[in-house]
Tab-separated table of C-alpha atoms and ligand atoms in Angstrom:
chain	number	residue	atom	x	y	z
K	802	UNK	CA	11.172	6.978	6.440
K	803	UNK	CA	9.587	8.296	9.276
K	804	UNK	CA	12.018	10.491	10.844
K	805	UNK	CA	10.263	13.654	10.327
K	806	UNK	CA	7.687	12.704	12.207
K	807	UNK	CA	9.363	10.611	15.278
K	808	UNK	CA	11.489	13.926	15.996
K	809	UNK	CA	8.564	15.798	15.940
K	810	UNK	CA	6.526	13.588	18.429
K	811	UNK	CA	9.730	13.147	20.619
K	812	UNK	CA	10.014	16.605	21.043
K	813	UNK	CA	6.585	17.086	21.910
K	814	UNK	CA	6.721	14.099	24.585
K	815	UNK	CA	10.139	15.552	25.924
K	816	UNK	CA	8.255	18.532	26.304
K	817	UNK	CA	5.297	16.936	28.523
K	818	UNK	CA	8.029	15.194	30.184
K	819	UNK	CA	10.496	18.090	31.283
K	820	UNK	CA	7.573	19.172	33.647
K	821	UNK	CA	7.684	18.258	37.718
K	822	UNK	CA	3.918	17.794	37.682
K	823	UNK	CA	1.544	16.626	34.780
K	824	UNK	CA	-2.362	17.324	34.874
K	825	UNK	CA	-4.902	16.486	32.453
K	826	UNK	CA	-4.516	20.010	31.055
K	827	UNK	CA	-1.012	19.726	29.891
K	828	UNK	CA	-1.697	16.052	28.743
K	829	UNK	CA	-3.976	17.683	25.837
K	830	UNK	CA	-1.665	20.525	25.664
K	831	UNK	CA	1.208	17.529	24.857
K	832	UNK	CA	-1.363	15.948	22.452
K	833	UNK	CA	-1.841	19.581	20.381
K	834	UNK	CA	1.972	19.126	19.863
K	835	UNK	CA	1.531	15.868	18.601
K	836	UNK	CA	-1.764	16.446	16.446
K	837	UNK	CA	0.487	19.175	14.479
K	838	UNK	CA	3.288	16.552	14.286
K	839	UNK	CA	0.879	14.238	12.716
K	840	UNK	CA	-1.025	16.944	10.635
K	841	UNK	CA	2.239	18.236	8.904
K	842	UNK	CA	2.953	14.515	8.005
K	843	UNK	CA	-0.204	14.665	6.537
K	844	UNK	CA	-1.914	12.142	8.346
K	845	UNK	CA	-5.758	12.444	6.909
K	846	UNK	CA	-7.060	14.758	9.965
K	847	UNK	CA	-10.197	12.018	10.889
K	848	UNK	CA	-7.300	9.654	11.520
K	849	UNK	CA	-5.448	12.152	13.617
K	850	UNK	CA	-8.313	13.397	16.198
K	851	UNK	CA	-9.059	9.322	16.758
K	852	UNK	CA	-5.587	9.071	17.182
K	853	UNK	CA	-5.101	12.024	19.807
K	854	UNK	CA	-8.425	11.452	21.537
K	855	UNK	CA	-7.593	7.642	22.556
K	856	UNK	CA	-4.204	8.489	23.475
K	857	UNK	CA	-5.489	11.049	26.406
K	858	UNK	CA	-8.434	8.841	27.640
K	859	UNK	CA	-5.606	6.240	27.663
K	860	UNK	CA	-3.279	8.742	29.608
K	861	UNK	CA	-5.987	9.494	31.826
K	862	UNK	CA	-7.503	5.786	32.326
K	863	UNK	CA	-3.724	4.903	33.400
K	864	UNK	CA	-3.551	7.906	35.926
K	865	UNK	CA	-0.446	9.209	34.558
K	866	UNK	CA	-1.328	12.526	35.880
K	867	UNK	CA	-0.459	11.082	39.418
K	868	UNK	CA	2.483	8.765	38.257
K	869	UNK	CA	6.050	9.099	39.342
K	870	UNK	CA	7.377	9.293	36.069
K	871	UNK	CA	4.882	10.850	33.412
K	872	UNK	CA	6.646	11.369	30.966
K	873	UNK	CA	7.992	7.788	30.393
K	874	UNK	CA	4.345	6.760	30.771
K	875	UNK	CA	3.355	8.629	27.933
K	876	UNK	CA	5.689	7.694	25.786
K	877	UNK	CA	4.583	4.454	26.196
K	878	UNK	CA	1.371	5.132	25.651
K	879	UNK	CA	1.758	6.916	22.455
K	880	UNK	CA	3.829	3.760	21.358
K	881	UNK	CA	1.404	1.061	22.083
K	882	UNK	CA	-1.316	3.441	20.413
K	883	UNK	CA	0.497	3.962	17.299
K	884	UNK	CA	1.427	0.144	17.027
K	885	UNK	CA	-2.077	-0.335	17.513
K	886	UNK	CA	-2.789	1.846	14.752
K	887	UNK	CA	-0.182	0.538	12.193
K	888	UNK	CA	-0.787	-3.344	13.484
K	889	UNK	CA	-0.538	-5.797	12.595
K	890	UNK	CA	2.451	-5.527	11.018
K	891	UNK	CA	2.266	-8.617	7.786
K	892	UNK	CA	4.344	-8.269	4.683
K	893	UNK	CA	4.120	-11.839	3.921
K	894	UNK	CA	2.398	-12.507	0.505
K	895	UNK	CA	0.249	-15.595	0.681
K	896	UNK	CA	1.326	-18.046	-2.194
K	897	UNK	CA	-1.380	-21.446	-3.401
K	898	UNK	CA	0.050	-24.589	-3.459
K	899	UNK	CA	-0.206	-26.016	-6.478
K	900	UNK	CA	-0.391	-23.033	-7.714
K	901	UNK	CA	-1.001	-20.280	-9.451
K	902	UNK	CA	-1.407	-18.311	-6.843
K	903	UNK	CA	-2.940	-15.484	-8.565
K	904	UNK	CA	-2.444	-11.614	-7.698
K	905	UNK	CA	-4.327	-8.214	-8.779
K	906	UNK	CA	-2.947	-5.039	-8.747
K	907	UNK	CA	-4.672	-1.950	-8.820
K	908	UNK	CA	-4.276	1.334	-8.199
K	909	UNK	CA	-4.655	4.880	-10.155
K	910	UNK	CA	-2.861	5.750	-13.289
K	911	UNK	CA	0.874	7.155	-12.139
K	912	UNK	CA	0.449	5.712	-8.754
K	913	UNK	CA	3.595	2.907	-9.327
K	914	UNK	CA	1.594	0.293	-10.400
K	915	UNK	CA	3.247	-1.403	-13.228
K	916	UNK	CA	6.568	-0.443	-12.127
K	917	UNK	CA	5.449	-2.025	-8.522
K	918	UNK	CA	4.301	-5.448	-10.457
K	919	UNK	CA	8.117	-5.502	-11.802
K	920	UNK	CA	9.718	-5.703	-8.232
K	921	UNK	CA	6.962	-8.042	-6.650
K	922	UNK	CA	7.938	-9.988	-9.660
K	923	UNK	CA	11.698	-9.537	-8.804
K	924	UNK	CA	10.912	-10.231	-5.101
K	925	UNK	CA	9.325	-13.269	-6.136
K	926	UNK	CA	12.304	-14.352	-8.244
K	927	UNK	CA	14.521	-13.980	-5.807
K	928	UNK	CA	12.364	-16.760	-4.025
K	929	UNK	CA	13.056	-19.167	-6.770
K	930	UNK	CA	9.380	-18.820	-8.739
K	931	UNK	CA	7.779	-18.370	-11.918
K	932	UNK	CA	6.009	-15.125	-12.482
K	933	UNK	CA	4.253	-14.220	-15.136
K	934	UNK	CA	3.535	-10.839	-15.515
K	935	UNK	CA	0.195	-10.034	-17.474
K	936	UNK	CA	-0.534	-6.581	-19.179
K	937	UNK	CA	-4.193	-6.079	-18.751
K	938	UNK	CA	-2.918	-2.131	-18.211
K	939	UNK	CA	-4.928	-1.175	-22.252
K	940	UNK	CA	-5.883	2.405	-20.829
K	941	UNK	CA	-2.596	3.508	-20.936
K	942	UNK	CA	-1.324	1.884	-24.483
K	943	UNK	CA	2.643	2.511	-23.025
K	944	UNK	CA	1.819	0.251	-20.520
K	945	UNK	CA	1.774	-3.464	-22.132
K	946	UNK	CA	5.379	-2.236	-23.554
K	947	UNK	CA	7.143	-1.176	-20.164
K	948	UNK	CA	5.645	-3.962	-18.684
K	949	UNK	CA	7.027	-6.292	-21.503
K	950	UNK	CA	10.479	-4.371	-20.764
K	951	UNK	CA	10.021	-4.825	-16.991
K	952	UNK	CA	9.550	-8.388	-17.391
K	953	UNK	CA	12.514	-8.728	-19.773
K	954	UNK	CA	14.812	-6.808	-17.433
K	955	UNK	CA	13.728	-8.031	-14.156
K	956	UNK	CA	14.349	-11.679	-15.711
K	957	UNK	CA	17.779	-10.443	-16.940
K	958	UNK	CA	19.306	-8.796	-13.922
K	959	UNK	CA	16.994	-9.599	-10.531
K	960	UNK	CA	18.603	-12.053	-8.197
K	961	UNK	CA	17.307	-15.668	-7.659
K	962	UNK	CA	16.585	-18.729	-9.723
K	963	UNK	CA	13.069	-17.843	-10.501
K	964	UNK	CA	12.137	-16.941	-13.694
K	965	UNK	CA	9.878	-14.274	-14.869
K	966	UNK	CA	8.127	-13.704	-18.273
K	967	UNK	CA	5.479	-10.884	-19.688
K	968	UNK	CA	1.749	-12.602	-21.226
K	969	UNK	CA	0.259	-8.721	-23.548
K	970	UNK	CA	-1.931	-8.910	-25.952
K	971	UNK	CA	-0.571	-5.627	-27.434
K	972	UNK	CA	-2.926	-5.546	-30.770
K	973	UNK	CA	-6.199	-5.436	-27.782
K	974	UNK	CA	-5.290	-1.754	-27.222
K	975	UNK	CA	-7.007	-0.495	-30.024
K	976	UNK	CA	-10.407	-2.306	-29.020
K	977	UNK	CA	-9.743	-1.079	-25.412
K	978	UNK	CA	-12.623	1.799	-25.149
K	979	UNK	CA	-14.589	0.289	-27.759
K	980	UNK	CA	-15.508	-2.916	-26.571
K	981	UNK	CA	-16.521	-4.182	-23.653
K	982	UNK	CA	-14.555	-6.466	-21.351
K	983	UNK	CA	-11.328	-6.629	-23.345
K	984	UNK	CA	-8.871	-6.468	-19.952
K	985	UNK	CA	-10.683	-9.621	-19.203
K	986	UNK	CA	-10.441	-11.635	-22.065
K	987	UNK	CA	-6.738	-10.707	-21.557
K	988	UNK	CA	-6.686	-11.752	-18.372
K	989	UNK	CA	-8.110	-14.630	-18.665
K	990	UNK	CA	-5.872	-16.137	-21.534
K	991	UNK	CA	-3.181	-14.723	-19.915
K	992	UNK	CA	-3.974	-16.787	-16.657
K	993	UNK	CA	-4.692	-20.276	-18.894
K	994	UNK	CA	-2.135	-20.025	-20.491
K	995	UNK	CA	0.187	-19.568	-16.949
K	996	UNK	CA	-1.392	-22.947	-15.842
K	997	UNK	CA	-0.223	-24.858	-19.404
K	998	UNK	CA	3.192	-23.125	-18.155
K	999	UNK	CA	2.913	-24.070	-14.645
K	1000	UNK	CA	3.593	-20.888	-13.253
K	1001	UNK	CA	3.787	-20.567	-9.739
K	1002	UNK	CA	2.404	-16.822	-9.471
K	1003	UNK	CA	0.385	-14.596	-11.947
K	1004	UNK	CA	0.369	-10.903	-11.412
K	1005	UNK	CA	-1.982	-8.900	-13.462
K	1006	UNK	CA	-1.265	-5.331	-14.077
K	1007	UNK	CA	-4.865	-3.992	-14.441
K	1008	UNK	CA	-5.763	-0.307	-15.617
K	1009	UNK	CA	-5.876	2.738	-13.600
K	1010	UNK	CA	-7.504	6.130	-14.289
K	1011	UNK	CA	-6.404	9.715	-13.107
K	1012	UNK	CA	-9.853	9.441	-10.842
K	1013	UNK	CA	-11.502	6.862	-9.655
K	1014	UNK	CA	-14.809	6.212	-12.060
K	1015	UNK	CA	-17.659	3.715	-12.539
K	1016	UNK	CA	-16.213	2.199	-15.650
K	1017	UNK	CA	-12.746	1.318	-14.277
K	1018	UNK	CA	-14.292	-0.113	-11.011
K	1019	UNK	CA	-16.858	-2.359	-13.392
K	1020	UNK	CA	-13.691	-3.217	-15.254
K	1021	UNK	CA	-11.911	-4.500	-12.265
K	1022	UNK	CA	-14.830	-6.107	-10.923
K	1023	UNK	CA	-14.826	-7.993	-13.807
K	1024	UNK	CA	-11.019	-8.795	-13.490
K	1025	UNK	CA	-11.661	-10.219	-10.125
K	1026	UNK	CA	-15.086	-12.532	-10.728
K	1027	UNK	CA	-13.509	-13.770	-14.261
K	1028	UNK	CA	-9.996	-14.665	-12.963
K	1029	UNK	CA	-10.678	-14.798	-8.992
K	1030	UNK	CA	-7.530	-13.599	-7.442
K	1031	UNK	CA	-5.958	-15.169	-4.441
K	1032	UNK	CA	-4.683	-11.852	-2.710
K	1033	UNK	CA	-5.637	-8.407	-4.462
K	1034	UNK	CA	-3.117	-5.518	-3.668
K	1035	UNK	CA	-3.630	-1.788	-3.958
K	1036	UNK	CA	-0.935	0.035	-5.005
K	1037	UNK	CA	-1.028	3.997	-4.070
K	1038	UNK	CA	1.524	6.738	-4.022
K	1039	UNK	CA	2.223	8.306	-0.566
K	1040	UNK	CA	3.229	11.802	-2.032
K	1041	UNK	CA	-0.933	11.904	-3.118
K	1042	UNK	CA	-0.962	12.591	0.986
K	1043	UNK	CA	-4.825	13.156	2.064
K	1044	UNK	CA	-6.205	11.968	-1.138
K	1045	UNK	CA	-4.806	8.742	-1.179
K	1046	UNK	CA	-7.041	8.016	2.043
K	1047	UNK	CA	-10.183	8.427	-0.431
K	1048	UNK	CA	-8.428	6.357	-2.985
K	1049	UNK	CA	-7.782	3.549	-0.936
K	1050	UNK	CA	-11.256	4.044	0.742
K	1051	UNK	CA	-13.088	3.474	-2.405
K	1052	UNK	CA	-11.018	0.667	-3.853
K	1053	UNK	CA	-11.318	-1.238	-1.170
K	1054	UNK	CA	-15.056	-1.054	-1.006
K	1055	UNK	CA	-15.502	-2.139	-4.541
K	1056	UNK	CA	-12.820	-4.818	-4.241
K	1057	UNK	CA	-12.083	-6.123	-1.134
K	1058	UNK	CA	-8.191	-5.505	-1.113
K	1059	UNK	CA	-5.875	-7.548	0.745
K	1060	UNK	CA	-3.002	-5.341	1.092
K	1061	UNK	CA	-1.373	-2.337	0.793
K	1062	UNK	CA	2.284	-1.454	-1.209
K	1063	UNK	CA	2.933	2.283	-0.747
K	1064	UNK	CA	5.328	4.341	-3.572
K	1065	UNK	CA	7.428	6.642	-3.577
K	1066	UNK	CA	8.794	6.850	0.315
K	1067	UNK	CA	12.373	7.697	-1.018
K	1068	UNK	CA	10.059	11.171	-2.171
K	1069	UNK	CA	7.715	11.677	0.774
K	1070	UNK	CA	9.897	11.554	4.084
K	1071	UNK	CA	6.470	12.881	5.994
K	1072	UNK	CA	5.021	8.872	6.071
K	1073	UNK	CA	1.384	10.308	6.781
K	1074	UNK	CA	-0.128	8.118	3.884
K	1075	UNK	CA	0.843	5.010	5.794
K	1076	UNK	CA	-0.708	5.723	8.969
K	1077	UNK	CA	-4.027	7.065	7.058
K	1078	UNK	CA	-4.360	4.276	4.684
K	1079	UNK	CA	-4.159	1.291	7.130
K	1080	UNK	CA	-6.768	3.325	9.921
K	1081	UNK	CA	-9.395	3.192	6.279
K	1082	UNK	CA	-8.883	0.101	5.158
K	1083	UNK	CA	-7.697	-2.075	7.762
K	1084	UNK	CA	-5.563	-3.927	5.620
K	1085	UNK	CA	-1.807	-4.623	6.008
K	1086	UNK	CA	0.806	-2.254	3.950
K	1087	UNK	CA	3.016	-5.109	2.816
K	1088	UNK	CA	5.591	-3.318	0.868
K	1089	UNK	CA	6.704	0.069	0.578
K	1090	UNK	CA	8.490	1.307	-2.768
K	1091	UNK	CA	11.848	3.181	-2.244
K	1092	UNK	CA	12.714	4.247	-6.080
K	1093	UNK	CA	12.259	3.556	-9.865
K	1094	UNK	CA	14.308	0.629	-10.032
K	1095	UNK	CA	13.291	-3.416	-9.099
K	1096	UNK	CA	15.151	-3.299	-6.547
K	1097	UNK	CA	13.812	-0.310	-4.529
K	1098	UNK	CA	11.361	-2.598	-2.780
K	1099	UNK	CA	11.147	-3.434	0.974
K	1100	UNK	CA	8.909	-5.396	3.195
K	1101	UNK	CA	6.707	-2.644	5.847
Y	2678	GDP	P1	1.225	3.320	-13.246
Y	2678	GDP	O1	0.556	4.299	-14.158
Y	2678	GDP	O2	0.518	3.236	-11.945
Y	2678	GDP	O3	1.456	1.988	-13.858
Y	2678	GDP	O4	2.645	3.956	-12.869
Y	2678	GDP	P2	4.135	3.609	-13.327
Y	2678	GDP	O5	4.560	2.285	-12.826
Y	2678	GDP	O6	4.283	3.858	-14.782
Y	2678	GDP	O7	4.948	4.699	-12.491
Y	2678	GDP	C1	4.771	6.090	-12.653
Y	2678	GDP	C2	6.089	6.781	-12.360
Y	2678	GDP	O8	6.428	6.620	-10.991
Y	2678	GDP	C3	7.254	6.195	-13.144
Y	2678	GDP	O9	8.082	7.256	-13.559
Y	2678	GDP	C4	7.976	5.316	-12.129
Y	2678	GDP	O10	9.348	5.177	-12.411
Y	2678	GDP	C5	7.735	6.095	-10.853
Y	2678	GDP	N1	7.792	5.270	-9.642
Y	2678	GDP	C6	7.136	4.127	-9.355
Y	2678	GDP	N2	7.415	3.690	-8.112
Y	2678	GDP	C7	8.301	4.568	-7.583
Y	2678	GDP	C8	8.972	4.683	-6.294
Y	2678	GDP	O11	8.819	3.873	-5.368
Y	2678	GDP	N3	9.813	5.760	-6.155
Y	2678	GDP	C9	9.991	6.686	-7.153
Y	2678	GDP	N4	10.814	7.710	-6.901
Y	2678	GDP	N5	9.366	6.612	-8.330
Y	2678	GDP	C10	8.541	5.585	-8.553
């Protein structure tokens, strides 16, 4: 997913490292290379000068301008910086015991979101549990009925002896704009009635908007203080490129996310997103999505 990007840095490395002799001038000419490699993959820019900046004081703090061999030197360098950047690496989604262990999903409208809640739901089947799926999505009205097909399919044909099953309220869509805190009376039912079922994980598939506004984030808010979620993940779409940095910027503000699943990597082969979300938010990316089906779903 990122080979774009690793071929571009090597090249700019082997560049820096064909050279007999390496001074501080041609360690920030090296870095230029790399700041373009990282600016085509559309790594937010912020993110990239921090990047390039501590890589040459690093270069120069570890006096590879008088090593033997330079060029291996700053290849490590570059390395450690960028698993500093992406670290630490933690795909492992934290489960209750008893349970439910409850999880929030959010993320704007088209970003993956309710086809994402279908293969954590899968993921989690294959793990032997019992999801239920709730469809607090009452923006988009199509939404409680793919996630109802989701659920139906993913229980159907996923792997594992888990079991997964779909908690809408579809009639609530038609109040949804009118009244005030519908999503959360949904949610809430939705999560009682998981604990009469003795459900091992809720997921709740909350509303997006095209842009982020005041009335979604009081929506989700309320989501979070009615049915307190264990682990809240935001779910963005790496083709968005720069503008998912501001997305996940502002959701995590308002909601304190614990992860990270990126969308759409079989699209975007650049990977900028990933290394632009984690630097804002600090969170892990625990998933990446890898296509439209339950299945396209790996661990970061
Ligand atoms: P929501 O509005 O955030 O709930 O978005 P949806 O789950 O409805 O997804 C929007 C579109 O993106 C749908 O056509 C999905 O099939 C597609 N989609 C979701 N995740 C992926 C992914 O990882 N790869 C690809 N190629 N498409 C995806």
């Amino acid at each position: 997913m990122f080979d774009t990007l690793s071929g571009k840095l090597t090249s700019a490395i082997r560049n820096l490292s064909g050279r007999g002799r390496i001074s501080e001038t041609n360690v920030r000419e090296a870095m230029e290379e790399v700041r373009r490699a990282l600016l085509e993959a559309d790594v937010h820019v912020d993110v990239v000068s921090e990047f390039c900046e501590k890589v040459v004081q690093d270069a120069l703090g570890a006096q590879v301008t008088t090593s033997l061999k330079p060029g291996e030197e700053m290849i490590g360098i570059v390395n450690q910086r960028l698993i500093d950047f992406m670290g630490p690496v933690d795909s492992h989604v934290m489960l209750v015991d008893p349970g439910p262990t409850i999880i929030m999903m959010c993320g704007l409208q088209g970003s993956g979101k309710t086809t994402t809640c279908g293969k954590l739901a899968a993921y989690l089947k294959n793990r032997g549990k019992k999801v239920s799926l709730i469809a607090a999505d009452l923006q988009r009205p199509a939404a409680v009925e793919q996630l109802q097909v989701i659920a139906n399919d993913v229980n159907t044909n996923a792997k594992g002896v888990g079991e997964v099953t779909c908690y809408a309220e579809p009639e609530k869509c038609g109040e949804y704009g009118t009244a005030t805190g519908v999503a959360v009376g949904v949610c809430k039912r939705g999560v009682k009635q998981a604990r009469k079922d003795k459900v091992d994980v809720v997921i709740l598939d909350t509303a997006g908007r095209l842009h982020i506004d005041e009335d979604l984030m009081k929506e989700l808010r309320g989501v979070q203080n009615t049915t307190k979620p264990h682990q809240v993940y935001l779910v963005i779409d790496a083709m968005i490129g720069q503008d998912a940095v501001n997305a996940a910027g502002t959701f995590h503000e308002q909601l304190a996310t614990d992860g990270i699943i990126l969308t759409k990597f079989d699209s975007d082969t650049r990977g900028g997103a990933a290394l632009s979300v984690k630097r804002v938010t600090g969170v892990p990316i625990k998933f990446i999505g890898t296509g439209e089906k339950f299945d396209a779903f790996e661990e970061f």
